[in-house]
CSV table of C-alpha atoms in Angstrom, one decimal:
chain,number,residue,atom,x,y,z
U,1,MET,CA,42.7,155.9,65.3
U,2,ILE,CA,44.5,152.9,64.0
U,3,LEU,CA,46.8,153.3,61.0
U,4,PRO,CA,46.0,150.7,58.3
U,5,VAL,CA,48.6,148.0,57.9
U,6,VAL,CA,48.7,144.5,56.3
U,7,PHE,CA,50.5,141.8,58.4
U,8,SER,CA,52.2,138.7,57.2
U,9,CYS,CA,54.8,136.4,58.6
U,10,ALA,CA,58.3,137.6,58.0
U,11,LYS,CA,61.6,135.7,58.2
U,12,LYS,CA,63.7,136.7,61.2
U,13,SER,CA,66.4,139.1,60.2
U,14,VAL,CA,68.5,141.8,61.9
U,15,GLU,CA,68.5,144.1,58.9
U,16,SER,CA,66.1,145.0,56.0
U,17,THR,CA,66.8,145.9,52.4
U,18,ARG,CA,66.1,149.5,51.4
U,19,PRO,CA,65.8,150.1,47.6
U,20,PRO,CA,67.6,153.4,46.9
U,21,GLY,CA,65.3,156.3,45.9
U,22,GLU,CA,62.1,154.4,46.6
U,23,GLU,CA,59.3,156.7,47.7
U,24,ALA,CA,57.0,156.0,50.5
U,25,PRO,CA,53.2,155.8,49.9
U,26,SER,CA,51.1,158.7,50.9
U,27,GLY,CA,49.9,158.3,54.5
U,28,GLY,CA,47.4,161.2,54.4
U,29,TYR,CA,46.7,163.3,57.5
U,30,ILE,CA,48.1,161.7,60.6
U,31,GLU,CA,46.7,162.6,64.0
U,32,GLU,CA,48.7,162.8,67.2
U,33,GLY,CA,47.9,159.8,69.3
U,34,SER,CA,47.4,157.5,66.3
U,35,THR,CA,48.7,154.0,66.9
U,36,GLN,CA,49.8,151.1,64.8
U,37,VAL,CA,50.7,147.6,65.9
U,38,GLY,CA,52.9,145.3,64.0
U,39,ILE,CA,56.4,143.9,63.5
U,40,ALA,CA,59.5,146.1,64.0
U,41,SER,CA,63.0,145.3,62.7
U,42,TRP,CA,66.3,147.2,63.1
U,43,TYR,CA,69.0,148.3,60.8
U,44,GLY,CA,72.2,150.4,60.7
U,45,ILE,CA,75.3,148.4,60.4
U,46,GLU,CA,75.8,148.7,56.7
U,47,GLU,CA,73.9,152.0,56.5
U,48,HIS,CA,76.0,153.8,59.1
U,49,ASN,CA,77.2,157.2,57.8
U,50,ASN,CA,75.2,156.9,54.6
U,51,HIS,CA,72.4,159.4,54.0
U,52,ALA,CA,68.8,158.8,55.2
U,53,ALA,CA,65.7,159.8,53.1
U,54,SER,CA,65.6,163.1,55.0
U,55,GLY,CA,69.1,164.0,53.7
U,56,GLU,CA,70.7,163.7,57.1
U,57,ARG,CA,73.7,161.5,57.6
U,58,PHE,CA,72.4,158.2,59.1
U,59,SER,CA,73.9,157.1,62.5
U,60,LYS,CA,73.1,153.8,64.1
U,61,TYR,CA,73.6,155.5,67.4
U,62,ALA,CA,70.9,158.2,66.8
U,63,TYR,CA,67.3,157.7,68.1
U,64,THR,CA,65.8,157.6,64.6
U,65,ALA,CA,63.7,155.1,62.6
U,66,ALA,CA,62.4,154.4,59.1
U,67,HIS,CA,58.6,154.3,58.2
U,68,LYS,CA,56.9,153.8,54.9
U,69,SER,CA,54.3,156.6,55.2
U,70,LEU,CA,54.7,158.8,58.3
U,71,PRO,CA,56.0,162.3,57.4
U,72,LEU,CA,59.7,162.7,57.8
U,73,GLY,CA,60.3,164.5,61.1
U,74,THR,CA,57.4,162.7,62.9
U,75,VAL,CA,58.1,161.7,66.5
U,76,VAL,CA,56.8,158.4,67.7
U,77,ARG,CA,56.9,156.2,70.8
U,78,VAL,CA,57.7,152.6,70.1
U,79,THR,CA,56.8,150.0,72.7
U,80,ASN,CA,58.1,146.5,72.7
U,81,MET,CA,54.9,144.4,73.3
U,82,LYS,CA,56.9,141.5,74.8
U,83,ASN,CA,58.8,143.3,77.6
U,84,GLY,CA,57.0,146.7,77.9
U,85,ARG,CA,60.1,148.8,77.2
U,86,ASP,CA,59.5,151.9,75.1
U,87,VAL,CA,61.6,154.5,73.3
U,88,ILE,CA,60.9,157.7,71.4
U,89,VAL,CA,62.4,158.1,68.0
U,90,GLU,CA,62.1,160.6,65.0
U,91,ILE,CA,61.3,159.3,61.6
U,92,ASN,CA,64.0,160.3,59.2
U,93,ASP,CA,64.1,157.5,56.7
U,94,ARG,CA,61.9,155.2,54.6
U,95,GLY,CA,61.2,151.5,55.1
U,96,PRO,CA,61.2,148.8,56.1
U,97,PHE,CA,60.8,147.2,52.6
U,98,VAL,CA,59.9,143.8,53.9
U,99,LYS,CA,56.3,142.7,53.8
U,100,GLY,CA,54.6,142.6,57.2
U,101,ARG,CA,57.0,145.0,59.0
U,102,ILE,CA,55.9,148.5,60.0
U,103,ILE,CA,59.0,150.3,61.3
U,104,ASP,CA,62.8,149.9,61.2
U,105,LEU,CA,64.7,151.2,64.2
U,106,SER,CA,68.3,152.3,64.2
U,107,TYR,CA,70.6,150.2,66.4
U,108,ALA,CA,70.5,152.5,69.6
U,109,PRO,CA,66.7,152.5,70.1
U,110,ALA,CA,66.5,148.9,69.1
U,111,LYS,CA,69.0,148.0,71.9
U,112,SER,CA,67.1,150.3,74.3
U,113,ILE,CA,63.9,148.2,74.0
U,114,GLY,CA,65.7,144.9,74.0
U,115,MET,CA,65.2,143.6,70.4
U,116,VAL,CA,68.6,143.5,68.9
U,117,GLU,CA,69.3,139.8,69.5
U,118,GLN,CA,65.9,138.6,68.2
U,119,GLY,CA,66.0,140.9,65.2
U,120,THR,CA,62.2,141.5,65.0
U,121,VAL,CA,59.5,142.0,67.6
U,122,GLU,CA,55.9,143.0,67.8
U,123,VAL,CA,55.6,146.7,68.8
U,124,LYS,CA,53.1,149.5,69.2
U,125,VAL,CA,53.9,152.7,67.4
U,126,GLU,CA,52.2,155.9,68.7
U,127,VAL,CA,52.4,159.3,67.0
U,128,ILE,CA,53.5,161.9,69.5
U,129,SER,CA,54.0,164.8,67.1
U,130,THR,CA,54.4,165.7,63.4
U,131,PRO,CA,56.3,168.5,61.7
U,132,SER,CA,53.0,170.3,61.1
U,133,THR,CA,51.9,170.2,64.7
U,134,ARG,CA,55.3,171.4,65.9
U,135,GLY,CA,55.5,174.1,63.2
U,136,GLY,CA,58.7,172.6,61.9
U,137,SER,CA,60.5,173.2,65.2
U,138,TYR,CA,63.2,170.9,66.5
U,139,PHE,CA,62.1,168.1,68.7
U,140,GLN,CA,63.5,168.5,72.2
U,141,PRO,CA,63.6,165.1,73.9
U,142,LEU,CA,63.1,164.7,77.7
U,143,TYR,CA,65.0,162.1,79.6
U,144,THR,CA,63.7,160.2,82.7
U,145,VAL,CA,65.0,157.4,84.9
U,146,GLN,CA,62.9,154.2,85.1
U,147,VAL,CA,63.5,152.5,88.4
U,148,ALA,CA,61.2,149.5,88.1
U,149,SER,CA,58.1,148.1,86.5
U,150,PHE,CA,55.5,146.1,88.5
U,151,SER,CA,52.4,144.0,87.7
U,152,GLU,CA,50.9,145.2,91.0
U,153,GLU,CA,50.1,148.8,91.6
U,154,GLY,CA,50.6,148.5,95.3
U,155,LYS,CA,54.3,147.6,94.9
U,156,ALA,CA,54.9,150.5,92.6
U,157,LEU,CA,53.3,152.9,95.1
U,158,THR,CA,55.4,151.5,97.9
U,159,LEU,CA,58.6,152.1,96.0
U,160,LYS,CA,57.4,155.6,95.1
U,161,ARG,CA,57.0,156.5,98.8
U,162,GLU,CA,60.5,155.2,99.5
U,163,LEU,CA,62.0,157.4,96.8
U,164,ASP,CA,59.9,160.5,97.5
U,165,GLY,CA,62.1,161.8,100.3
U,166,GLU,CA,65.3,161.5,98.3
U,167,TYR,CA,64.3,162.4,94.7
U,168,ASP,CA,62.2,165.0,92.9
U,169,ASP,CA,59.4,164.2,90.5
U,170,VAL,CA,58.9,160.5,91.5
U,171,ARG,CA,55.8,159.2,89.8
U,172,VAL,CA,53.9,156.0,88.9
U,173,GLU,CA,52.8,155.6,85.3
U,174,SER,CA,50.4,152.8,84.2
U,175,ILE,CA,50.5,151.0,80.8
U,176,GLU,CA,48.5,148.2,79.3
U,177,LEU,CA,50.3,145.6,77.2
U,178,SER,CA,48.5,142.7,75.6
U,179,GLY,CA,45.7,143.0,78.0
U,180,ASP,CA,47.9,143.1,81.1
U,181,ASN,CA,48.5,146.2,83.3
U,182,TYR,CA,51.9,147.4,84.5
U,183,TRP,CA,53.0,150.2,86.7
U,184,ARG,CA,56.3,151.9,86.1
U,185,VAL,CA,58.2,153.9,88.7
U,186,ARG,CA,60.0,156.8,87.1
U,187,VAL,CA,62.1,159.7,88.5
U,188,GLY,CA,62.7,163.1,87.0
U,189,ARG,CA,62.3,164.8,83.6
U,190,TYR,CA,65.5,166.2,82.1
U,191,GLU,CA,66.4,168.1,78.9
U,192,ASP,CA,70.0,167.3,79.5
U,193,LYS,CA,70.8,163.5,79.4
U,194,GLN,CA,73.8,164.1,81.7
U,195,ASP,CA,71.4,165.2,84.5
U,196,ALA,CA,69.4,162.0,84.0
U,197,ASP,CA,72.6,160.0,84.0
U,198,GLU,CA,73.6,161.6,87.3
U,199,THR,CA,70.3,160.7,88.9
U,200,ALA,CA,70.6,157.2,87.5
U,201,SER,CA,74.1,156.8,89.0
U,202,LYS,CA,72.8,157.9,92.5
U,203,LEU,CA,69.9,155.4,92.2
U,204,ARG,CA,72.3,152.6,91.3
U,205,THR,CA,74.5,153.5,94.3
U,206,ASP,CA,71.3,153.1,96.4
U,207,GLY,CA,70.9,149.6,95.0
U,208,HIS,CA,68.4,150.1,92.3
U,209,TYR,CA,68.7,148.6,88.8
U,210,VAL,CA,67.7,151.5,86.6
U,211,ARG,CA,67.9,152.8,83.0
U,212,VAL,CA,67.6,156.2,81.4
U,213,ILE,CA,65.0,156.5,78.7
U,214,MET,CA,63.5,159.3,76.5
U,215,GLU,CA,59.9,160.4,77.1
């Protein structure tokens, strides 16, 4: 299912303007797995410590985002179509109010997928869960360590075999971006980010360039 969206060229900008009190249009019933492709921007410098549409105090360091129509509390995966990096965020605000853009990320997730410098980037937004499907329960993120991403499956499998003896839950995950296939090597699933950071530190000591991401 593809969420309807109208695209247009937008001037490059790091931040978007958010009219106070403006309501988002009704998005209707949203299914898990629904996807939307379009332009993302990021915001948070001026808005830091203000209140988001959800009533929460906005933090540029939180893994949150603004969307025009998804229900507040919806959890989505945002993938940078240029470099394949992805991040999971919770919708807690409304916007972006710039024609042609579909989502506004706070600073931290924008940095995580490598889009801060360019300001805008094409992304895929995938709905993971909504408040109704979770019964209003708090979203508990899981953290994993991404060791590498390859355009050849064989190289990913070779690295997996090298890591299997030293680390638990080493896996290869495939993804298609703009018609090209990539294979990511990831290690572990952790509820506590500190545990993921410890695994990442050990992998760096072993000579791997890694990053901790939310699943």
